[in-house]
C-alpha atoms as a printed R data frame, in Angstrom:
    type eleno elety resid chain resno       x      y       z
1   ATOM     1    CA   MET     A     1  -0.192 -0.005   0.237
2   ATOM     2    CA   LYS     A     2   1.631  3.304  -1.255
3   ATOM     3    CA   LEU     A     3   2.433  6.082   1.421
4   ATOM     4    CA   LYS     A     4  -0.323  9.353   1.471
5   ATOM     5    CA   VAL     A     5   1.852 12.338   1.419
6   ATOM     6    CA   LEU     A     6   0.154 15.714   1.604
7   ATOM     7    CA   HIS     A     7   2.331 18.451   0.313
8   ATOM     8    CA   ILE     A     8   1.643 22.185   1.197
9   ATOM     9    CA   ILE     A     9   2.527 25.574  -0.165
10  ATOM    10    CA   ASN     A    10   1.867 29.054   0.397
11  ATOM    11    CA   SER     A    11   1.060 29.467  -3.674
12  ATOM    12    CA   MET     A    12   1.554 27.889  -6.810
13  ATOM    13    CA   THR     A    13   3.137 30.939  -8.641
14  ATOM    14    CA   ILE     A    14   6.079 30.496 -10.473
15  ATOM    15    CA   GLY     A    15   9.544 30.348  -7.792
16  ATOM    16    CA   GLY     A    16  12.180 28.276  -7.207
17  ATOM    17    CA   ALA     A    17  10.319 26.587  -4.698
18  ATOM    18    CA   GLU     A    18   7.132 25.980  -6.700
19  ATOM    19    CA   MET     A    19   8.699 24.400  -9.411
20  ATOM    20    CA   LEU     A    20  10.685 22.143  -7.395
21  ATOM    21    CA   LEU     A    21   7.762 20.819  -6.208
22  ATOM    22    CA   VAL     A    22   5.606 20.644  -9.093
23  ATOM    23    CA   ASN     A    23   8.476 19.051 -10.772
24  ATOM    24    CA   SER     A    24   8.728 16.258  -8.319
25  ATOM    25    CA   LEU     A    25   4.892 15.656  -8.721
26  ATOM    26    CA   ALA     A    26   5.225 15.632 -12.620
27  ATOM    27    CA   PRO     A    27   4.253 12.259 -14.379
28  ATOM    28    CA   GLY     A    28   6.904  9.740 -13.817
29  ATOM    29    CA   GLY     A    29   7.935 11.614 -10.700
30  ATOM    30    CA   LEU     A    30   6.851 11.271  -6.918
31  ATOM    31    CA   ASN     A    31   3.554  9.423  -7.509
32  ATOM    32    CA   GLU     A    32   4.977  6.603  -8.965
33  ATOM    33    CA   HIS     A    33   5.868  5.759  -5.543
34  ATOM    34    CA   THR     A    34   3.318  7.375  -2.709
35  ATOM    35    CA   GLU     A    35   0.047  8.721  -3.201
36  ATOM    36    CA   ASN     A    36   0.116 12.334  -3.272
37  ATOM    37    CA   TYR     A    37  -2.201 15.081  -2.218
38  ATOM    38    CA   LEU     A    38  -1.230 18.803  -2.936
39  ATOM    39    CA   VAL     A    39  -2.516 22.114  -1.317
40  ATOM    40    CA   TYR     A    40  -1.941 25.364  -2.059
41  ATOM    41    CA   PHE     A    41  -2.895 28.595  -0.475
42  ATOM    42    CA   GLN     A    42  -3.177 30.491  -3.680
43  ATOM    43    CA   GLY     A    43  -4.021 29.283  -7.227
44  ATOM    44    CA   GLY     A    44  -2.006 29.288 -10.193
45  ATOM    45    CA   ASP     A    45  -3.486 27.611 -13.273
46  ATOM    46    CA   TYR     A    46  -0.051 26.700 -15.299
47  ATOM    47    CA   LEU     A    47   1.500 25.306 -12.674
48  ATOM    48    CA   SER     A    48  -1.158 22.950 -11.541
49  ATOM    49    CA   SER     A    49  -1.552 22.013 -15.120
50  ATOM    50    CA   LEU     A    50   2.022 20.463 -15.043
51  ATOM    51    CA   VAL     A    51   1.316 18.043 -11.872
52  ATOM    52    CA   ASP     A    52   0.634 14.279 -12.781
53  ATOM    53    CA   LYS     A    53  -3.572 14.175 -12.504
54  ATOM    54    CA   ASN     A    54  -3.546 11.538 -10.606
55  ATOM    55    CA   VAL     A    55  -2.397 13.774  -7.719
56  ATOM    56    CA   LYS     A    56  -5.540 15.172  -6.131
57  ATOM    57    CA   GLN     A    57  -4.728 18.924  -5.672
58  ATOM    58    CA   ILE     A    58  -6.746 21.546  -3.626
59  ATOM    59    CA   CYS     A    59  -6.939 24.831  -3.695
60  ATOM    60    CA   LEU     A    60  -7.391 27.117  -0.174
61  ATOM    61    CA   ASP     A    61  -8.392 30.360  -1.624
62  ATOM    62    CA   TYR     A    62  -6.672 31.870   1.319
63  ATOM    63    CA   LYS     A    63  -7.958 35.512   1.764
64  ATOM    64    CA   GLY     A    64  -5.646 36.628   4.154
65  ATOM    65    CA   GLY     A    65  -4.361 36.969   8.225
66  ATOM    66    CA   ALA     A    66  -8.949 37.111   9.078
67  ATOM    67    CA   ASP     A    67  -9.303 34.030   7.180
68  ATOM    68    CA   ILE     A    68  -6.890 32.016   9.196
69  ATOM    69    CA   VAL     A    69  -9.143 29.873  11.349
70  ATOM    70    CA   ARG     A    70 -11.205 28.597   8.283
71  ATOM    71    CA   ILE     A    71  -7.677 27.691   6.829
72  ATOM    72    CA   LEU     A    72  -6.602 25.508   9.944
73  ATOM    73    CA   ARG     A    73  -9.725 23.541  10.147
74  ATOM    74    CA   GLN     A    74  -9.675 22.995   5.931
75  ATOM    75    CA   ILE     A    75  -5.714 21.712   6.284
76  ATOM    76    CA   ARG     A    76  -6.880 19.214   9.404
77  ATOM    77    CA   LYS     A    77 -10.230 18.124   7.836
78  ATOM    78    CA   ILE     A    78  -8.072 17.231   4.564
79  ATOM    79    CA   ILE     A    79  -5.441 15.344   6.487
80  ATOM    80    CA   LYS     A    80  -7.986 13.247   8.390
81  ATOM    81    CA   ASP     A    81 -10.629 12.667   5.766
82  ATOM    82    CA   ASN     A    82  -7.627 11.462   3.656
83  ATOM    83    CA   LYS     A    83  -5.690  9.295   5.697
84  ATOM    84    CA   ILE     A    84  -2.793 11.203   5.399
85  ATOM    85    CA   ASP     A    85   0.796  9.378   6.543
86  ATOM    86    CA   ILE     A    86   2.957 12.342   6.439
87  ATOM    87    CA   ILE     A    87   2.813 15.890   5.791
88  ATOM    88    CA   HIS     A    88   5.684 17.788   3.488
89  ATOM    89    CA   THR     A    89   5.722 21.448   3.419
90  ATOM    90    CA   HIS     A    90   7.040 24.274   1.631
91  ATOM    91    CA   LEU     A    91   8.290 27.699   2.615
92  ATOM    92    CA   ASN     A    92   6.463 30.284   5.187
93  ATOM    93    CA   PRO     A    93   4.128 30.728   6.753
94  ATOM    94    CA   ALA     A    94   2.815 26.884   5.664
95  ATOM    95    CA   SER     A    95   5.776 26.024   7.370
96  ATOM    96    CA   PHE     A    96   3.955 26.333  10.986
97  ATOM    97    CA   TYR     A    97   0.144 26.937   9.732
98  ATOM    98    CA   VAL     A    98   0.274 23.280   9.173
99  ATOM    99    CA   ASN     A    99   2.219 22.345  12.506
100 ATOM   100    CA   LEU     A   100  -0.848 24.513  14.351
101 ATOM   101    CA   SER     A   101  -3.458 22.354  12.248
102 ATOM   102    CA   ARG     A   102  -2.309 18.720  11.882
103 ATOM   103    CA   PRO     A   103  -2.714 16.084  14.241
104 ATOM   104    CA   LYS     A   104  -0.470 14.842  16.513
105 ATOM   105    CA   ASP     A   105   0.040 11.697  15.059
106 ATOM   106    CA   VAL     A   106   0.834 12.747  11.865
107 ATOM   107    CA   PRO     A   107   4.474 13.688  10.970
108 ATOM   108    CA   GLN     A   108   5.354 16.913   9.297
109 ATOM   109    CA   VAL     A   109   8.514 17.352   7.399
110 ATOM   110    CA   HIS     A   110   9.524 20.930   6.305
111 ATOM   111    CA   THR     A   111  11.729 22.408   3.137
112 ATOM   112    CA   LEU     A   112  13.606 25.396   3.635
113 ATOM   113    CA   HIS     A   113  14.740 26.598   0.335
114 ATOM   114    CA   ILE     A   114  17.285 29.589   1.380
115 ATOM   115    CA   ALA     A   115  20.134 30.614   3.894
116 ATOM   116    CA   TYR     A   116  17.650 31.519   6.669
117 ATOM   117    CA   THR     A   117  19.775 34.238   8.310
118 ATOM   118    CA   THR     A   118  19.680 36.468   5.222
119 ATOM   119    CA   ASP     A   119  15.891 35.819   4.442
120 ATOM   120    CA   PHE     A   120  15.466 39.134   4.555
121 ATOM   121    CA   GLU     A   121  12.192 39.079   2.318
122 ATOM   122    CA   THR     A   122  10.082 36.665   4.996
123 ATOM   123    CA   ARG     A   123   8.287 39.418   7.085
124 ATOM   124    CA   ARG     A   124   9.903 39.823  10.455
125 ATOM   125    CA   GLU     A   125   7.082 38.743  12.679
126 ATOM   126    CA   LEU     A   126   6.176 35.335   9.987
127 ATOM   127    CA   LYS     A   127   9.465 34.482  10.905
128 ATOM   128    CA   PHE     A   128   9.128 35.082  14.830
129 ATOM   129    CA   LEU     A   129   5.953 32.379  14.645
130 ATOM   130    CA   GLU     A   130   7.627 29.882  12.887
131 ATOM   131    CA   GLN     A   131  10.775 29.774  15.299
132 ATOM   132    CA   LYS     A   132   8.280 29.690  18.569
133 ATOM   133    CA   LEU     A   133   5.568 27.654  16.916
134 ATOM   134    CA   PHE     A   134   7.516 25.340  15.088
135 ATOM   135    CA   PHE     A   135  11.413 24.797  15.064
136 ATOM   136    CA   LYS     A   136  11.310 24.302  18.642
137 ATOM   137    CA   LYS     A   137   9.477 21.402  18.787
138 ATOM   138    CA   GLU     A   138  11.511 18.374  19.103
139 ATOM   139    CA   TYR     A   139   9.595 16.583  16.743
140 ATOM   140    CA   CYS     A   140  10.264 19.128  13.778
141 ATOM   141    CA   ASN     A   141  11.892 17.822  10.591
142 ATOM   142    CA   LEU     A   142  13.273 19.881   8.370
143 ATOM   143    CA   ILE     A   143  15.135 19.780   5.005
144 ATOM   144    CA   PHE     A   144  18.179 21.738   3.896
145 ATOM   145    CA   LEU     A   145  19.067 22.175   0.018
146 ATOM   146    CA   SER     A   146  22.437 22.339   0.701
147 ATOM   147    CA   GLU     A   147  25.635 22.025   3.586
148 ATOM   148    CA   PHE     A   148  25.830 25.298   3.377
149 ATOM   149    CA   THR     A   149  22.123 26.032   4.753
150 ATOM   150    CA   LYS     A   150  21.706 23.580   7.277
151 ATOM   151    CA   LYS     A   151  24.776 24.861   8.639
152 ATOM   152    CA   ASP     A   152  23.881 28.346   8.770
153 ATOM   153    CA   PHE     A   153  20.360 27.426  10.694
154 ATOM   154    CA   LEU     A   154  21.789 25.539  13.192
155 ATOM   155    CA   GLY     A   155  24.644 27.335  13.938
156 ATOM   156    CA   ASN     A   156  22.101 30.557  14.877
157 ATOM   157    CA   ILE     A   157  18.552 28.687  15.850
158 ATOM   158    CA   LYS     A   158  17.660 26.674  18.400
159 ATOM   159    CA   PHE     A   159  16.798 23.270  17.128
160 ATOM   160    CA   LYS     A   160  16.186 19.994  18.689
161 ATOM   161    CA   GLY     A   161  14.577 18.089  15.749
162 ATOM   162    CA   GLN     A   162  15.855 16.357  13.016
163 ATOM   163    CA   SER     A   163  17.308 17.618  10.085
164 ATOM   164    CA   PHE     A   164  17.966 16.654   6.385
165 ATOM   165    CA   VAL     A   165  20.126 17.425   3.563
166 ATOM   166    CA   LEU     A   166  18.170 16.977   0.344
167 ATOM   167    CA   PRO     A   167  19.752 19.490  -3.167
168 ATOM   168    CA   ASN     A   168  17.211 19.970  -5.226
169 ATOM   169    CA   PHE     A   169  17.034 18.758  -8.682
170 ATOM   170    CA   VAL     A   170  16.871 19.993 -12.903
171 ATOM   171    CA   ASP     A   171  14.001 18.916 -15.042
172 ATOM   172    CA   ASP     A   172  14.946 16.298 -17.984
173 ATOM   173    CA   ALA     A   173  14.599 18.774 -20.611
174 ATOM   174    CA   PHE     A   174  17.735 20.848 -19.479
175 ATOM   175    CA   PHE     A   175  19.730 17.534 -19.800
176 ATOM   176    CA   LYS     A   176  19.191 16.850 -23.816
177 ATOM   177    CA   HIS     A   177  20.910 19.990 -24.667
178 ATOM   178    CA   GLN     A   178  25.007 19.335 -25.509
179 ATOM   179    CA   PRO     A   179  27.729 21.985 -23.930
180 ATOM   180    CA   LYS     A   180  28.350 25.249 -25.735
181 ATOM   181    CA   ASN     A   181  31.332 25.878 -27.656
182 ATOM   182    CA   TYR     A   182  31.891 29.553 -27.253
183 ATOM   183    CA   ILE     A   183  34.183 31.015 -29.657
184 ATOM   184    CA   GLY     A   184  34.849 34.744 -28.429
185 ATOM   185    CA   SER     A   185  35.232 37.773 -30.575
186 ATOM   186    CA   THR     A   186  33.825 41.138 -30.764
187 ATOM   187    CA   GLU     A   187  31.815 40.938 -33.576
188 ATOM   188    CA   SER     A   188  29.313 38.133 -33.035
189 ATOM   189    CA   GLY     A   189  29.560 39.245 -29.265
190 ATOM   190    CA   LEU     A   190  28.454 37.691 -26.088
191 ATOM   191    CA   LYS     A   191  24.808 36.641 -25.156
192 ATOM   192    CA   LEU     A   192  24.242 36.922 -21.845
193 ATOM   193    CA   LEU     A   193  21.106 35.319 -19.454
194 ATOM   194    CA   ALA     A   194  19.544 36.011 -16.142
195 ATOM   195    CA   VAL     A   195  16.646 34.141 -14.931
196 ATOM   196    CA   GLY     A   196  14.309 34.694 -11.622
197 ATOM   197    CA   ASN     A   197  12.040 37.104 -10.528
198 ATOM   198    CA   PHE     A   198  12.269 40.610  -9.870
199 ATOM   199    CA   ARG     A   199  12.660 40.475  -5.894
200 ATOM   200    CA   PRO     A   200  15.858 42.546  -4.045
201 ATOM   201    CA   GLN     A   201  17.398 39.440  -3.384
202 ATOM   202    CA   LYS     A   202  18.226 38.972  -7.679
203 ATOM   203    CA   ASN     A   203  19.726 42.040  -6.895
204 ATOM   204    CA   TYR     A   204  18.797 43.085 -10.543
205 ATOM   205    CA   PHE     A   205  20.282 46.803 -10.531
206 ATOM   206    CA   TYR     A   206  23.737 45.731  -9.427
207 ATOM   207    CA   LEU     A   207  23.747 43.627 -12.282
208 ATOM   208    CA   LEU     A   208  22.270 46.630 -14.458
209 ATOM   209    CA   GLU     A   209  25.298 48.501 -13.267
210 ATOM   210    CA   ILE     A   210  28.003 45.992 -14.469
211 ATOM   211    CA   LEU     A   211  25.938 46.398 -17.816
212 ATOM   212    CA   LYS     A   212  26.566 50.028 -17.828
213 ATOM   213    CA   GLU     A   213  30.080 49.419 -17.589
214 ATOM   214    CA   LEU     A   214  29.941 47.706 -20.774
215 ATOM   215    CA   LYS     A   215  27.716 50.202 -22.931
216 ATOM   216    CA   GLU     A   216  30.663 50.104 -25.819
217 ATOM   217    CA   THR     A   217  30.969 46.527 -25.910
218 ATOM   218    CA   ASN     A   218  29.190 43.782 -27.915
219 ATOM   219    CA   ILE     A   219  27.770 41.981 -24.562
220 ATOM   220    CA   GLU     A   220  24.300 41.702 -24.551
221 ATOM   221    CA   LEU     A   221  21.866 40.522 -21.601
222 ATOM   222    CA   ASP     A   222  18.235 39.147 -21.411
223 ATOM   223    CA   ILE     A   223  16.121 38.775 -18.083
224 ATOM   224    CA   TYR     A   224  13.500 36.346 -17.731
225 ATOM   225    CA   GLY     A   225  11.502 36.653 -14.927
226 ATOM   226    CA   GLY     A   226   7.792 38.196 -13.288
227 ATOM   227    CA   GLY     A   227   7.530 40.970 -10.868
228 ATOM   228    CA   GLU     A   228   7.581 44.947 -10.732
229 ATOM   229    CA   THR     A   229   9.887 46.075 -13.579
230 ATOM   230    CA   ALA     A   230   9.390 49.685 -13.909
231 ATOM   231    CA   LYS     A   231  12.385 51.263 -12.441
232 ATOM   232    CA   HIS     A   232  14.507 48.840 -13.907
233 ATOM   233    CA   ARG     A   233  13.176 49.629 -17.492
234 ATOM   234    CA   GLN     A   234  13.529 53.468 -16.690
235 ATOM   235    CA   PHE     A   235  17.481 52.572 -15.557
236 ATOM   236    CA   ILE     A   236  17.900 50.450 -18.914
237 ATOM   237    CA   LYS     A   237  16.177 53.648 -21.067
238 ATOM   238    CA   ASP     A   238  17.776 56.358 -18.972
239 ATOM   239    CA   ASN     A   239  21.645 54.372 -19.518
240 ATOM   240    CA   GLY     A   240  21.223 52.777 -23.372
241 ATOM   241    CA   LEU     A   241  21.559 49.515 -22.065
242 ATOM   242    CA   LYS     A   242  22.077 46.378 -23.979
243 ATOM   243    CA   VAL     A   243  19.212 44.937 -21.757
244 ATOM   244    CA   ASN     A   244  16.028 43.064 -22.480
245 ATOM   245    CA   LEU     A   245  13.665 42.492 -20.354
246 ATOM   246    CA   LYS     A   246  11.685 39.256 -21.562
247 ATOM   247    CA   GLY     A   247   9.356 38.365 -18.828
248 ATOM   248    CA   GLN     A   248   8.225 34.899 -17.431
249 ATOM   249    CA   THR     A   249   8.460 32.420 -19.669
250 ATOM   250    CA   ARG     A   250   7.295 28.642 -19.456
251 ATOM   251    CA   ASP     A   251  10.187 27.691 -21.859
252 ATOM   252    CA   ILE     A   252  13.139 28.131 -20.595
253 ATOM   253    CA   HIS     A   253  14.690 25.082 -21.230
254 ATOM   254    CA   LYS     A   254  13.483 25.642 -24.991
255 ATOM   255    CA   VAL     A   255  15.717 29.215 -25.215
256 ATOM   256    CA   ILE     A   256  18.366 28.388 -22.987
257 ATOM   257    CA   ALA     A   257  21.165 26.929 -25.155
258 ATOM   258    CA   ASP     A   258  20.726 30.338 -27.199
259 ATOM   259    CA   TYR     A   259  22.530 31.839 -24.902
260 ATOM   260    CA   ASP     A   260  26.635 31.947 -24.478
261 ATOM   261    CA   LEU     A   261  26.827 32.455 -20.717
262 ATOM   262    CA   PHE     A   262  24.363 32.246 -17.712
263 ATOM   263    CA   ILE     A   263  24.642 35.180 -14.949
264 ATOM   264    CA   MET     A   264  23.042 35.648 -11.444
265 ATOM   265    CA   SER     A   265  23.938 38.812  -9.222
266 ATOM   266    CA   SER     A   266  22.023 37.673  -5.935
267 ATOM   267    CA   THR     A   267  23.028 38.652  -2.495
268 ATOM   268    CA   ASN     A   268  21.501 35.179  -1.059
269 ATOM   269    CA   GLU     A   269  20.142 31.964  -2.169
270 ATOM   270    CA   GLY     A   270  19.585 28.426  -1.087
271 ATOM   271    CA   PHE     A   271  19.584 26.221  -4.028
272 ATOM   272    CA   PRO     A   272  19.276 28.404  -7.110
273 ATOM   273    CA   LEU     A   273  17.577 25.842  -9.582
274 ATOM   274    CA   SER     A   274  17.848 28.307 -12.575
275 ATOM   275    CA   VAL     A   275  21.781 28.050 -11.681
276 ATOM   276    CA   PHE     A   276  21.823 24.329 -12.480
277 ATOM   277    CA   GLU     A   277  19.355 24.309 -14.874
278 ATOM   278    CA   ALA     A   278  22.007 26.141 -17.016
279 ATOM   279    CA   MET     A   279  25.032 23.795 -16.045
280 ATOM   280    CA   ALA     A   280  22.490 20.801 -16.839
281 ATOM   281    CA   ALA     A   281  22.224 22.581 -20.446
282 ATOM   282    CA   GLY     A   282  25.629 22.788 -21.048
283 ATOM   283    CA   VAL     A   283  25.611 26.634 -20.441
284 ATOM   284    CA   PRO     A   284  28.196 27.893 -18.133
285 ATOM   285    CA   VAL     A   285  27.729 30.444 -15.199
286 ATOM   286    CA   ILE     A   286  29.378 33.201 -13.508
287 ATOM   287    CA   LEU     A   287  27.816 34.113 -10.152
288 ATOM   288    CA   THR     A   288  28.208 36.145  -7.383
289 ATOM   289    CA   ASP     A   289  30.787 35.117  -4.655
290 ATOM   290    CA   ILE     A   290  28.169 34.465  -1.893
291 ATOM   291    CA   PRO     A   291  28.884 31.373   0.519
292 ATOM   292    CA   PRO     A   292  25.635 29.823  -0.459
293 ATOM   293    CA   LEU     A   293  26.461 29.948  -4.342
294 ATOM   294    CA   THR     A   294  30.537 28.889  -3.761
295 ATOM   295    CA   ASN     A   295  29.279 26.168  -1.489
296 ATOM   296    CA   ILE     A   296  26.765 24.313  -3.756
297 ATOM   297    CA   VAL     A   297  28.456 25.080  -7.092
298 ATOM   298    CA   LYS     A   298  32.185 24.777  -5.949
299 ATOM   299    CA   ASP     A   299  34.692 25.540  -8.921
300 ATOM   300    CA   ASN     A   300  32.337 24.580 -11.764
301 ATOM   301    CA   ALA     A   301  31.593 28.356 -12.230
302 ATOM   302    CA   LEU     A   302  33.344 31.782 -12.222
303 ATOM   303    CA   TYR     A   303  32.940 34.199  -9.679
304 ATOM   304    CA   PHE     A   304  32.254 38.265  -9.371
305 ATOM   305    CA   GLU     A   305  32.256 40.270  -6.577
306 ATOM   306    CA   LEU     A   306  29.236 41.707  -5.173
307 ATOM   307    CA   ASN     A   307  30.268 45.401  -4.896
308 ATOM   308    CA   ASN     A   308  32.235 45.735  -7.412
309 ATOM   309    CA   ALA     A   309  30.697 46.516 -10.809
310 ATOM   310    CA   PRO     A   310  33.890 47.228 -12.798
311 ATOM   311    CA   LYS     A   311  35.599 44.037 -12.008
312 ATOM   312    CA   ALA     A   312  32.676 42.264 -12.637
313 ATOM   313    CA   ALA     A   313  33.029 43.944 -16.047
314 ATOM   314    CA   TYR     A   314  36.295 43.419 -16.577
315 ATOM   315    CA   GLN     A   315  35.902 39.647 -16.254
316 ATOM   316    CA   LEU     A   316  33.056 39.484 -19.210
317 ATOM   317    CA   ARG     A   317  35.274 41.449 -21.402
318 ATOM   318    CA   ALA     A   318  37.996 38.705 -20.519
319 ATOM   319    CA   VAL     A   319  35.312 36.091 -21.652
320 ATOM   320    CA   LEU     A   320  33.738 38.170 -24.586
321 ATOM   321    CA   ASN     A   321  37.905 38.452 -26.112
322 ATOM   322    CA   SER     A   322  38.539 34.334 -25.245
323 ATOM   323    CA   GLU     A   323  40.765 35.386 -22.570
324 ATOM   324    CA   VAL     A   324  39.012 33.192 -19.876
325 ATOM   325    CA   ASP     A   325  38.251 29.380 -21.797
326 ATOM   326    CA   ILE     A   326  34.130 28.856 -21.325
327 ATOM   327    CA   ASN     A   327  33.978 25.803 -23.001
328 ATOM   328    CA   GLN     A   328  35.882 23.353 -20.635
329 ATOM   329    CA   LEU     A   329  33.916 25.011 -17.803
330 ATOM   330    CA   ALA     A   330  30.542 24.207 -19.635
331 ATOM   331    CA   VAL     A   331  31.620 20.628 -20.156
332 ATOM   332    CA   LYS     A   332  32.454 20.637 -16.390
333 ATOM   333    CA   ALA     A   333  29.201 21.902 -14.929
334 ATOM   334    CA   LYS     A   334  27.397 19.481 -17.139
335 ATOM   335    CA   LEU     A   335  28.765 16.386 -15.660
336 ATOM   336    CA   TYR     A   336  28.527 18.371 -12.180
337 ATOM   337    CA   ALA     A   337  24.776 18.653 -12.670
338 ATOM   338    CA   GLU     A   338  24.011 15.218 -13.999
339 ATOM   339    CA   ASN     A   339  25.750 13.600 -11.095
340 ATOM   340    CA   THR     A   340  24.027 16.104  -8.064
341 ATOM   341    CA   ALA     A   341  20.676 17.427 -10.097
342 ATOM   342    CA   ARG     A   342  19.065 14.362 -11.546
343 ATOM   343    CA   ARG     A   343  15.043 13.811 -10.412
344 ATOM   344    CA   GLU     A   344  15.668 10.135  -9.648
345 ATOM   345    CA   ILE     A   345  18.270 11.054  -7.199
346 ATOM   346    CA   TYR     A   346  16.092 13.808  -5.426
347 ATOM   347    CA   LEU     A   347  13.065 11.211  -5.374
348 ATOM   348    CA   LYS     A   348  15.355  7.939  -3.709
349 ATOM   349    CA   ASN     A   349  16.793 10.460  -0.985
350 ATOM   350    CA   LEU     A   350  13.295 12.158  -0.225
351 ATOM   351    CA   LEU     A   351  11.503  8.801  -0.037
352 ATOM   352    CA   ASN     A   352  13.775  7.616   2.672
353 ATOM   353    CA   ILE     A   353  13.775 11.208   4.678
354 ATOM   354    CA   TYR     A   354  10.342 10.101   4.827
355 ATOM   355    CA   HIS     A   355  10.470  6.578   5.910
356 ATOM   356    CA   THR     A   356  13.094  7.967   8.109
357 ATOM   357    CA   VAL     A   357  10.889 10.427   9.809
358 ATOM   358    CA   LEU     A   358   8.180  7.635   9.911
359 ATOM   359    CA   GLN     A   359  10.049  5.211  11.684
360 ATOM   360    CA   HIS     A   360  11.193  8.044  14.213
């Protein structure tokens, strides 16, 4: 008899945590091994359509704080009515909302998707409630996306429960591409790609400052991601930058091979799916030298400083002029992604975590 797993996340809008969950529940994934139920507080038709048709989906249509009592009751009813064996939550406030509502005999495991101490986007009061109402419990079970994010959390937050490390994975479609073979020249230029919604941690204004240093070169940047972009567009226009804001795309795997180099200017990350998607597709990557990225990606990327736009621009000029060999880097990075970010590896380890939690 299959294990019954209830997956709960805040929303089904496109983001790293949401894509991880959806890809694990897509056809040929977790549903081959467990009976799965997906609950989300707010809807998103596109991501919902990617989930295996045998996964039961429920949108709670959450209206805000005043709606919390109904939400808690409904979650508890879903757990009881479907005789759920284990609950897997993602993001805050799903973490402690579920812990308030679940029956005591149904364990919960929660995935943290970012380095906790540098998560400045989650409201302070929500993090406080999470720490008081969930993390302090001895039965709290946490999944970290890397050893770095685990060490960051355990070194700063009082915690008595079980902890596991489970790296993210990349959709198989990205692995179908062959490594890039870039022949640098000022004439053909250098096509840069950045992927991620316009949130403070993505640090896109710094990326634009770097491109401002490169206006005289044949280096062009495309950014794929949703969110508020009015100020970014104005900056691009005012400074005459070779930057194109492409909006969100559902088919990044189809366009990723058109680019020579993937770039990320983030100030904080957990396990950045877009970086590993690029590596899996054979596109070399250049990233900010923040510990979460250097710890996860290791020597399979180029790195630039977080506060030195002229120096970062110099590094990109070196790539443009073939003073840096990014072709060997692309081959090496693709192999690294093959060994660390395949879906079957993730699912096998996730199932082991579920059984360990249940036995405990």
